[in-house]
Every structure is written in structure tokens, then in C-alpha cells.
mmCIF file of C-alpha atoms and ligand atoms in Angstrom:
data_model
loop_
_atom_site.group_PDB
_atom_site.id
_atom_site.type_symbol
_atom_site.label_atom_id
_atom_site.label_comp_id
_atom_site.label_asym_id
_atom_site.label_seq_id
_atom_site.Cartn_x
_atom_site.Cartn_y
_atom_site.Cartn_z
ATOM 1 C CA MET A 220 -0.277 -0.237 -0.419
ATOM 2 C CA THR A 221 1.301 3.938 -1.216
ATOM 3 C CA ASN A 222 -0.583 6.406 -0.465
ATOM 4 C CA SER A 223 -1.225 8.271 3.416
ATOM 5 C CA ALA A 224 -4.651 8.407 6.289
ATOM 6 C CA THR A 225 -7.604 10.335 4.289
ATOM 7 C CA ALA A 226 -10.897 12.235 5.915
ATOM 8 C CA LYS A 227 -12.712 10.770 2.367
ATOM 9 C CA LYS A 228 -14.637 8.418 2.017
ATOM 10 C CA VAL A 229 -13.293 4.937 2.173
ATOM 11 C CA ALA A 230 -14.444 2.115 -0.784
ATOM 12 C CA LEU A 231 -12.856 -0.992 -0.524
ATOM 13 C CA VAL A 232 -13.067 -3.152 -4.053
ATOM 14 C CA THR A 233 -12.610 -6.781 -4.247
ATOM 15 C CA GLY A 234 -11.481 -8.107 -7.564
ATOM 16 C CA GLY A 235 -10.558 -4.166 -7.909
ATOM 17 C CA VAL A 236 -7.643 -4.953 -10.773
ATOM 18 C CA GLY A 237 -10.055 -7.300 -12.223
ATOM 19 C CA GLY A 238 -11.878 -5.759 -15.732
ATOM 20 C CA ILE A 239 -14.989 -4.353 -14.092
ATOM 21 C CA GLY A 240 -13.779 -4.133 -10.667
ATOM 22 C CA SER A 241 -11.109 -1.379 -12.125
ATOM 23 C CA ALA A 242 -13.488 0.195 -13.968
ATOM 24 C CA ILE A 243 -15.340 0.733 -10.337
ATOM 25 C CA CYS A 244 -12.047 1.987 -8.993
ATOM 26 C CA ARG A 245 -11.563 4.631 -11.279
ATOM 27 C CA GLU A 246 -15.103 5.481 -10.433
ATOM 28 C CA LEU A 247 -15.207 6.283 -7.683
ATOM 29 C CA ALA A 248 -12.200 7.473 -7.019
ATOM 30 C CA LEU A 249 -13.086 10.030 -9.895
ATOM 31 C CA GLN A 250 -15.988 10.411 -7.224
ATOM 32 C CA GLY A 251 -13.726 12.330 -5.062
ATOM 33 C CA GLN A 252 -13.107 7.963 -2.871
ATOM 34 C CA GLN A 253 -10.196 7.308 -1.434
ATOM 35 C CA VAL A 254 -9.666 3.478 -2.868
ATOM 36 C CA ILE A 255 -8.176 0.620 -2.266
ATOM 37 C CA ALA A 256 -8.231 -1.501 -5.087
ATOM 38 C CA GLY A 257 -8.218 -5.094 -3.396
ATOM 39 C CA TYR A 258 -5.967 -8.525 -5.310
ATOM 40 C CA HIS A 259 -5.079 -11.649 -4.968
ATOM 41 C CA PRO A 260 -1.373 -12.602 -3.967
ATOM 42 C CA ALA A 261 -0.918 -13.796 -7.540
ATOM 43 C CA GLU A 262 -2.387 -11.276 -9.234
ATOM 44 C CA GLU A 263 0.858 -8.728 -8.014
ATOM 45 C CA LYS A 264 2.287 -8.134 -11.062
ATOM 46 C CA THR A 265 -1.382 -6.717 -12.896
ATOM 47 C CA ALA A 266 -2.134 -5.314 -9.675
ATOM 48 C CA GLN A 267 1.403 -3.442 -9.955
ATOM 49 C CA ALA A 268 0.379 -2.040 -13.387
ATOM 50 C CA ARG A 269 -3.190 -0.787 -12.668
ATOM 51 C CA LEU A 270 -0.730 1.389 -9.095
ATOM 52 C CA ALA A 271 1.107 2.206 -12.016
ATOM 53 C CA GLU A 272 -1.138 4.033 -14.608
ATOM 54 C CA TRP A 273 -3.540 5.180 -11.567
ATOM 55 C CA LYS A 274 -0.888 7.380 -10.323
ATOM 56 C CA GLN A 275 -0.026 8.564 -13.775
ATOM 57 C CA GLU A 276 -4.072 9.506 -14.043
ATOM 58 C CA GLY A 277 -3.109 11.955 -10.734
ATOM 59 C CA LEU A 278 -5.797 8.837 -8.859
ATOM 60 C CA SER A 279 -6.791 8.256 -5.160
ATOM 61 C CA ILE A 280 -6.479 4.218 -5.679
ATOM 62 C CA ASP A 281 -3.653 2.041 -3.022
ATOM 63 C CA ILE A 282 -3.545 -1.584 -3.626
ATOM 64 C CA ALA A 283 -4.118 -4.383 -0.875
ATOM 65 C CA ALA A 284 -3.127 -8.326 -1.744
ATOM 66 C CA SER A 285 -5.850 -10.759 -0.146
ATOM 67 C CA ASP A 286 -7.090 -14.251 -0.626
ATOM 68 C CA VAL A 287 -10.685 -13.498 -0.671
ATOM 69 C CA ALA A 288 -12.084 -17.044 -0.526
ATOM 70 C CA ASN A 289 -9.879 -17.572 3.225
ATOM 71 C CA PHE A 290 -11.064 -15.530 6.489
ATOM 72 C CA GLU A 291 -7.589 -15.205 7.982
ATOM 73 C CA SER A 292 -6.179 -13.374 4.611
ATOM 74 C CA CYS A 293 -9.511 -10.964 4.623
ATOM 75 C CA ALA A 294 -8.578 -10.452 8.371
ATOM 76 C CA ALA A 295 -5.177 -9.322 8.053
ATOM 77 C CA SER A 296 -5.571 -7.497 4.648
ATOM 78 C CA ALA A 297 -8.358 -5.624 6.929
ATOM 79 C CA LYS A 298 -5.648 -4.787 9.951
ATOM 80 C CA GLU A 299 -4.069 -3.365 6.932
ATOM 81 C CA ILE A 300 -6.293 -1.613 5.521
ATOM 82 C CA THR A 301 -7.712 0.449 8.548
ATOM 83 C CA ALA A 302 -4.538 1.231 9.943
ATOM 84 C CA LYS A 303 -3.554 2.776 7.070
ATOM 85 C CA TYR A 304 -7.126 4.578 6.570
ATOM 86 C CA GLY A 305 -8.960 3.841 9.820
ATOM 87 C CA LYS A 306 -11.946 2.843 7.965
ATOM 88 C CA VAL A 307 -13.838 1.079 5.229
ATOM 89 C CA ASP A 308 -16.993 3.454 4.198
ATOM 90 C CA VAL A 309 -17.466 1.420 1.195
ATOM 91 C CA LEU A 310 -17.948 -2.355 0.275
ATOM 92 C CA VAL A 311 -17.833 -3.499 -3.242
ATOM 93 C CA ASN A 312 -18.030 -7.577 -3.151
ATOM 94 C CA CYS A 313 -16.302 -7.899 -7.356
ATOM 95 C CA ALA A 314 -13.814 -10.873 -6.996
ATOM 96 C CA GLY A 315 -15.017 -13.445 -9.403
ATOM 97 C CA ILE A 316 -14.341 -16.518 -11.328
ATOM 98 C CA THR A 317 -15.790 -19.105 -13.044
ATOM 99 C CA ARG A 318 -14.869 -22.435 -14.331
ATOM 100 C CA ASP A 319 -17.853 -23.770 -16.578
ATOM 101 C CA LYS A 320 -18.541 -26.930 -17.247
ATOM 102 C CA THR A 321 -21.390 -29.385 -17.623
ATOM 103 C CA LEU A 322 -22.398 -30.653 -14.594
ATOM 104 C CA ARG A 323 -21.246 -34.019 -15.455
ATOM 105 C CA LYS A 324 -17.669 -32.595 -15.976
ATOM 106 C CA MET A 325 -17.603 -31.304 -13.276
ATOM 107 C CA LEU A 326 -14.853 -31.592 -10.663
ATOM 108 C CA PRO A 327 -15.228 -31.299 -6.958
ATOM 109 C CA GLU A 328 -12.729 -28.400 -7.262
ATOM 110 C CA ASP A 329 -14.363 -26.385 -10.063
ATOM 111 C CA TRP A 330 -17.563 -26.456 -7.597
ATOM 112 C CA GLN A 331 -15.945 -25.057 -3.925
ATOM 113 C CA ALA A 332 -13.356 -22.417 -6.100
ATOM 114 C CA VAL A 333 -16.043 -20.990 -7.321
ATOM 115 C CA LEU A 334 -18.264 -20.883 -4.649
ATOM 116 C CA ASP A 335 -15.460 -19.820 -2.478
ATOM 117 C CA VAL A 336 -14.056 -17.625 -4.737
ATOM 118 C CA ASP A 337 -17.678 -15.794 -5.522
ATOM 119 C CA LEU A 338 -19.522 -16.894 -2.361
ATOM 120 C CA ASN A 339 -17.936 -17.703 1.414
ATOM 121 C CA SER A 340 -16.004 -14.560 0.194
ATOM 122 C CA LEU A 341 -19.459 -11.839 1.023
ATOM 123 C CA PHE A 342 -19.175 -13.964 4.549
ATOM 124 C CA ASN A 343 -14.957 -13.228 4.623
ATOM 125 C CA VAL A 344 -14.763 -9.748 3.334
ATOM 126 C CA THR A 345 -18.118 -8.305 4.841
ATOM 127 C CA LYS A 346 -17.363 -9.609 7.966
ATOM 128 C CA GLN A 347 -14.164 -7.900 8.611
ATOM 129 C CA TYR A 348 -16.287 -4.554 7.699
ATOM 130 C CA ILE A 349 -19.358 -4.383 9.167
ATOM 131 C CA ASP A 350 -18.866 -3.650 12.994
ATOM 132 C CA GLY A 351 -17.691 -0.578 11.365
ATOM 133 C CA MET A 352 -20.067 0.841 9.481
ATOM 134 C CA THR A 353 -23.092 -0.405 12.254
ATOM 135 C CA ASP A 354 -20.311 1.571 14.895
ATOM 136 C CA ARG A 355 -20.241 4.869 12.448
ATOM 137 C CA GLY A 356 -23.659 4.249 10.936
ATOM 138 C CA TYR A 357 -22.866 4.873 7.955
ATOM 139 C CA GLY A 358 -22.009 1.999 4.875
ATOM 140 C CA ARG A 359 -22.569 1.445 1.622
ATOM 141 C CA ILE A 360 -22.516 -2.811 0.424
ATOM 142 C CA VAL A 361 -23.082 -3.809 -3.109
ATOM 143 C CA ASN A 362 -22.452 -7.086 -4.319
ATOM 144 C CA ILE A 363 -21.611 -8.023 -7.428
ATOM 145 C CA SER A 364 -23.672 -10.720 -9.046
ATOM 146 C CA SER A 365 -24.700 -12.024 -12.374
ATOM 147 C CA VAL A 366 -26.701 -12.199 -15.317
ATOM 148 C CA ASN A 367 -26.573 -15.896 -14.878
ATOM 149 C CA GLY A 368 -27.540 -15.896 -11.036
ATOM 150 C CA LYS A 369 -30.972 -14.904 -12.125
ATOM 151 C CA LYS A 370 -31.528 -16.976 -15.296
ATOM 152 C CA GLY A 371 -29.399 -19.597 -15.183
ATOM 153 C CA GLN A 372 -26.397 -20.439 -17.128
ATOM 154 C CA PHE A 373 -25.642 -24.150 -19.808
ATOM 155 C CA GLY A 374 -22.178 -25.270 -18.330
ATOM 156 C CA GLN A 375 -22.370 -22.846 -14.984
ATOM 157 C CA THR A 376 -24.458 -23.935 -12.086
ATOM 158 C CA ASN A 377 -21.796 -23.828 -9.046
ATOM 159 C CA TYR A 378 -21.449 -19.970 -10.930
ATOM 160 C CA SER A 379 -25.490 -19.515 -11.327
ATOM 161 C CA ALA A 380 -25.589 -20.723 -7.546
ATOM 162 C CA ALA A 381 -23.106 -18.875 -5.892
ATOM 163 C CA LYS A 382 -24.410 -15.515 -8.188
ATOM 164 C CA ALA A 383 -27.566 -16.664 -6.803
ATOM 165 C CA GLY A 384 -26.654 -17.014 -3.100
ATOM 166 C CA VAL A 385 -25.154 -13.531 -3.582
ATOM 167 C CA HIS A 386 -28.559 -11.842 -3.665
ATOM 168 C CA GLY A 387 -29.689 -14.187 -0.854
ATOM 169 C CA PHE A 388 -27.032 -12.518 1.486
ATOM 170 C CA THR A 389 -27.607 -9.213 -0.149
ATOM 171 C CA MET A 390 -31.911 -9.581 1.212
ATOM 172 C CA ALA A 391 -30.523 -10.737 4.248
ATOM 173 C CA LEU A 392 -27.645 -8.062 5.771
ATOM 174 C CA ALA A 393 -30.285 -5.207 4.482
ATOM 175 C CA GLN A 394 -32.598 -5.837 6.808
ATOM 176 C CA GLU A 395 -30.232 -6.619 9.556
ATOM 177 C CA VAL A 396 -28.021 -3.541 8.800
ATOM 178 C CA ALA A 397 -30.629 -0.561 7.723
ATOM 179 C CA ARG A 398 -30.794 1.502 10.932
ATOM 180 C CA LYS A 399 -27.530 0.997 10.703
ATOM 181 C CA GLY A 400 -26.912 3.881 8.136
ATOM 182 C CA ILE A 401 -25.952 0.475 5.609
ATOM 183 C CA THR A 402 -27.049 -0.288 2.261
ATOM 184 C CA VAL A 403 -26.860 -3.239 0.948
ATOM 185 C CA ASN A 404 -27.467 -4.237 -2.737
ATOM 186 C CA SER A 405 -26.872 -6.215 -5.735
ATOM 187 C CA VAL A 406 -25.885 -6.024 -9.339
ATOM 188 C CA SER A 407 -26.022 -8.497 -11.936
ATOM 189 C CA PRO A 408 -24.290 -7.398 -15.256
ATOM 190 C CA GLY A 409 -24.815 -9.300 -18.237
ATOM 191 C CA TYR A 410 -21.618 -10.614 -20.510
ATOM 192 C CA VAL A 411 -18.901 -7.696 -19.773
ATOM 193 C CA GLU A 412 -16.342 -7.199 -21.968
ATOM 194 C CA THR A 413 -13.472 -8.188 -20.129
ATOM 195 C CA ALA A 414 -10.989 -11.628 -19.734
ATOM 196 C CA MET A 415 -13.700 -13.884 -17.924
ATOM 197 C CA THR A 416 -15.856 -13.441 -21.602
ATOM 198 C CA LYS A 417 -12.561 -12.899 -23.698
ATOM 199 C CA ALA A 418 -12.011 -16.997 -22.188
ATOM 200 C CA ILE A 419 -15.386 -18.533 -23.486
ATOM 201 C CA PRO A 420 -15.207 -19.898 -26.889
ATOM 202 C CA ALA A 421 -15.578 -18.092 -29.881
ATOM 203 C CA ASP A 422 -18.535 -19.668 -31.401
ATOM 204 C CA ILE A 423 -20.146 -19.705 -28.117
ATOM 205 C CA SER A 424 -20.007 -15.779 -27.240
ATOM 206 C CA ALA A 425 -21.387 -15.101 -31.610
ATOM 207 C CA ALA A 426 -24.168 -17.411 -30.017
ATOM 208 C CA ILE A 427 -25.016 -15.168 -26.602
ATOM 209 C CA VAL A 428 -24.610 -11.902 -28.214
ATOM 210 C CA ALA A 429 -27.538 -12.580 -30.358
ATOM 211 C CA GLN A 430 -29.402 -13.748 -27.709
ATOM 212 C CA ILE A 431 -29.105 -9.365 -25.752
ATOM 213 C CA PRO A 432 -31.441 -7.613 -27.831
ATOM 214 C CA LEU A 433 -28.915 -4.724 -27.018
ATOM 215 C CA ALA A 434 -25.992 -6.494 -29.628
ATOM 216 C CA ARG A 435 -23.349 -6.117 -27.537
ATOM 217 C CA MET A 436 -21.546 -6.822 -24.763
ATOM 218 C CA ALA A 437 -20.950 -4.622 -22.066
ATOM 219 C CA GLN A 438 -18.228 -1.764 -21.125
ATOM 220 C CA PRO A 439 -16.912 -2.567 -17.569
ATOM 221 C CA ASP A 440 -17.607 1.215 -17.041
ATOM 222 C CA GLU A 441 -21.521 1.198 -17.773
ATOM 223 C CA ILE A 442 -21.403 -1.659 -14.558
ATOM 224 C CA ALA A 443 -19.016 0.727 -12.804
ATOM 225 C CA TYR A 444 -21.260 3.810 -13.436
ATOM 226 C CA VAL A 445 -24.396 1.889 -11.811
ATOM 227 C CA VAL A 446 -22.498 0.386 -8.687
ATOM 228 C CA SER A 447 -21.200 4.130 -8.218
ATOM 229 C CA PHE A 448 -25.023 5.628 -8.074
ATOM 230 C CA LEU A 449 -25.493 2.670 -5.145
ATOM 231 C CA CYS A 450 -22.243 3.731 -3.584
ATOM 232 C CA ASN A 451 -23.575 7.518 -3.592
ATOM 233 C CA ASP A 452 -24.920 9.108 -0.331
ATOM 234 C CA ARG A 453 -28.126 10.367 -1.893
ATOM 235 C CA ALA A 454 -28.849 6.589 -1.796
ATOM 236 C CA ALA A 455 -29.633 5.934 1.358
ATOM 237 C CA TYR A 456 -33.288 5.401 0.331
ATOM 238 C CA VAL A 457 -31.824 2.215 -2.748
ATOM 239 C CA THR A 458 -31.240 -1.776 -0.148
ATOM 240 C CA GLY A 459 -31.440 -4.902 -0.997
ATOM 241 C CA THR A 460 -32.501 -4.319 -4.367
ATOM 242 C CA ASN A 461 -30.940 -6.165 -7.521
ATOM 243 C CA ILE A 462 -29.874 -4.241 -10.654
ATOM 244 C CA SER A 463 -29.225 -5.595 -13.811
ATOM 245 C CA VAL A 464 -27.395 -4.128 -16.136
ATOM 246 C CA ASN A 465 -27.264 -7.061 -18.768
ATOM 247 C CA GLY A 466 -28.521 -5.234 -22.305
ATOM 248 C CA GLY A 467 -32.392 -6.734 -22.310
ATOM 249 C CA LEU A 468 -30.683 -10.233 -22.351
ATOM 250 C CA PHE A 469 -32.882 -11.324 -18.790
ATOM 251 C CA ILE A 470 -35.863 -8.842 -18.426
ATOM 252 C CA SER A 471 -38.135 -9.300 -15.741
ATOM 253 C CA PHE A 472 -39.341 -7.999 -12.283
HETATM 254 N N1 CAA B 392 -28.027 -24.932 -24.131
HETATM 255 C C1 CAA B 392 -28.094 -26.023 -24.861
HETATM 256 N N2 CAA B 392 -27.208 -27.276 -25.251
HETATM 257 C C2 CAA B 392 -26.263 -26.756 -25.444
HETATM 258 C C3 CAA B 392 -25.692 -25.605 -25.082
HETATM 259 C C4 CAA B 392 -26.835 -24.960 -24.820
HETATM 260 N N3 CAA B 392 -26.754 -23.424 -24.271
HETATM 261 N N4 CAA B 392 -24.005 -24.988 -25.118
HETATM 262 C C5 CAA B 392 -23.916 -26.313 -25.903
HETATM 263 N N5 CAA B 392 -24.985 -27.828 -25.536
HETATM 264 C C6 CAA B 392 -24.965 -28.498 -26.239
HETATM 265 C C7 CAA B 392 -24.442 -29.459 -27.625
HETATM 266 O O1 CAA B 392 -24.830 -28.795 -28.748
HETATM 267 C C8 CAA B 392 -23.587 -29.996 -27.172
HETATM 268 O O2 CAA B 392 -24.473 -31.103 -27.521
HETATM 269 P P1 CAA B 392 -24.311 -33.000 -28.719
HETATM 270 O O3 CAA B 392 -23.848 -33.636 -26.892
HETATM 271 O O4 CAA B 392 -25.435 -33.108 -29.010
HETATM 272 O O5 CAA B 392 -23.582 -32.426 -29.507
HETATM 273 C C9 CAA B 392 -23.620 -30.221 -25.483
HETATM 274 O O6 CAA B 392 -24.605 -29.181 -25.028
HETATM 275 C C10 CAA B 392 -21.566 -30.167 -25.433
HETATM 276 O O7 CAA B 392 -22.135 -30.354 -23.357
HETATM 277 P P2 CAA B 392 -20.445 -30.363 -23.307
HETATM 278 O O8 CAA B 392 -20.701 -31.285 -21.934
HETATM 279 O O9 CAA B 392 -19.613 -31.255 -24.319
HETATM 280 O O10 CAA B 392 -20.098 -29.069 -23.054
HETATM 281 P P3 CAA B 392 -18.795 -28.403 -23.627
HETATM 282 O O11 CAA B 392 -17.567 -28.726 -23.259
HETATM 283 O O12 CAA B 392 -18.676 -28.419 -24.900
HETATM 284 O O13 CAA B 392 -18.979 -26.850 -23.186
HETATM 285 C C11 CAA B 392 -19.056 -25.434 -21.973
HETATM 286 C C12 CAA B 392 -18.962 -26.742 -22.259
HETATM 287 C C13 CAA B 392 -17.289 -24.985 -21.716
HETATM 288 C C14 CAA B 392 -19.092 -24.861 -20.529
HETATM 289 C C15 CAA B 392 -19.245 -24.153 -23.130
HETATM 290 O O14 CAA B 392 -20.678 -24.886 -22.929
HETATM 291 C C16 CAA B 392 -19.196 -23.217 -22.575
HETATM 292 O O15 CAA B 392 -18.179 -22.370 -22.229
HETATM 293 N N6 CAA B 392 -20.618 -22.211 -22.531
HETATM 294 C C17 CAA B 392 -20.759 -20.883 -21.998
HETATM 295 C C18 CAA B 392 -20.764 -20.347 -20.761
HETATM 296 C C19 CAA B 392 -20.688 -19.263 -20.576
HETATM 297 O O16 CAA B 392 -22.007 -18.180 -20.298
HETATM 298 N N7 CAA B 392 -19.867 -18.518 -19.823
HETATM 299 C C20 CAA B 392 -19.896 -17.229 -19.104
HETATM 300 C C21 CAA B 392 -19.007 -17.195 -18.648
HETATM 301 S S1 CAA B 392 -18.709 -15.461 -18.457
HETATM 302 C C22 CAA B 392 -20.289 -14.821 -17.108
HETATM 303 O O17 CAA B 392 -19.986 -15.832 -16.285
HETATM 304 C C23 CAA B 392 -20.044 -13.210 -16.862
HETATM 305 C C24 CAA B 392 -20.813 -13.764 -16.443
HETATM 306 O O18 CAA B 392 -21.789 -13.593 -14.591
HETATM 307 C C25 CAA B 392 -22.218 -13.460 -17.270
#
């Protein structure tokens, strides 16, 4: 970590050096927040490269390593972050992975890895900051779900289950902390142009895009914009909800 302590709102974005996460970091920093981009220790090189870019742009974005699948790692990172910045006011749980396979081919480790990173991380990370938010009477929590948590997706029993779980967590926690000035919401992106979607075989990807009414994938900053709305002070009455940003791929209410 490189920046110094600050009186600004402090935002932690897990998966903060990834495609959607780094766009969220930029957006929140442009809105005047001190941002910390969480990243997995294995992403050190990417994290340093992002940090250099952000510094050059003059954005207040720091980086902090932790494994969101591991409670102790999250606790150690939270200790460092709160020692340096004093608090976390805004938490965006964005870290996520895929291990796409039909259930017949899926191995227990494919199931477990996705559940750990995409769902259990919400417990591991949020647990570290919820008491501080409650004590200070302010918090904004945004959990990144997925269109595929709402509609299911061929080849993603693990991911669809985890992402549906993200919203269950969101609805329950929203009720627990509503009277403490903390809002908890989820955002369900559709297909977004990132490394994750580039890994989909080209023919399958083209078939998916053909089903999207907007006829294209989203850009990461189109997701970041909606996340930043939920993180704003003025979104105080929006809680326990899910906002879809999917180009019309799955329309529901
Ligand atoms: N619906 C119905 N049948 C389908 C199908 C679909 N969507 N896709 C493939 N099939 C059929 C094939 O035609 C084939 O049929 P036959 O056996 O009769 O020929 C059969 O299913 C293939 O089954 P396999 O188990 O052999 O599947 P595979 O190994 O070829 O591919 C897969 C499986 C890797 C999961 C592949 O389907 C795939 O990559 N799908 C894309 C999954 C996806 O959308 N991932 C999103 C990643 S991005 C993300 O997750 C971000 C987000 O939030 C949106």
C-alpha cells in the first residue's frame, strides 16, 4: 500500500484489478473517494501495473492483497487497511471466477473454487468491516452478482448457484443493518467485455451476443456507473435490491 491516511470516504473493491473491478475503482476515485483495489496475491504484476496507471492519472487508488476465499487472509488485510485508512465506508464485493463445465464434467474442486471465491468471499470480507460501519452509522455495500445468477446458464451450475446466493446474502444483510445507515444491494451485470468473457469459445460467445437485445457486450464502465450510484450518499433509500445491467438479455421485475 502506498497512499497516506485520509478523511475522504474509503472504498474497498475486491477483485479491484480485474476488468469490472478496476472500472469501479476508477469511477469511485473520480467521485472523490479514497479507493483500495483488493487483489489476489497471484495478481501482483497486474496490480502493480494498474497502480502505476492510476498514479499517472492522479487517482487516489491504493492496492491491497488478500485471498477472498480465505477468512484469515481477509482478516489480515482488514487489519492493514484499517491501520492505514482508519475505516472502510464503502465495500464492493466484486472478486469472482468461473470454472465453466457441464455438471457431468464438473469436478468437486471446480464447484468448491467458484463457491469459495464468488459466494463465501462475501462472508469472509464483509465480516471484517460490518462492525465498523455499524459503529459509525454509515455504510454502502454492493455485491456483484450476474445475469446468470438470475436465469441460470448452461455450463455454469457452480457460478449460477453462487451468484444467486449473492443476492440471498444481500437481501438478508440489508434487513439486518438498515437501521444503522448501511445499504446493501447487488448488481447483476450481463456479459461484459473482460478477460472472463474473452475465455468463452468464439462460437458460443457469438451465439450469446446474438441473444442480447442491445446486440453487444457491456463495457466495464457501464457497470461501474451503476455501482457508483448505489455507493452514493444520496442512494440512502435504496437497499436490499438488485439492479440488472444486462442489455436486455434477461428482462424481469
Ligand atoms: N443450451 C443447450 N445445449 C447446449 C448449449 C446450450 N446453451 N451449449 C451447448 N449445448 C449442447 C451442445 O450442442 C452439445 O450437444 P451434443 O452433445 O448433442 O452435441 C452439448 O451441449 C455439449 O455438451 P458438453 O458437456 O460437451 O459441453 P462442452 O464441453 O462442449 O462445453 C461449456 C461446455 C464449456 C460450458 C460451454 O458450453 C461454454 O463455454 N458455455 C458458455 C458458458 C458461459 O456463458 N459462461 C459465461 C462466462 S462469463 C461470465 O460468467 C460472466 C457473467 O456473469 C455473465
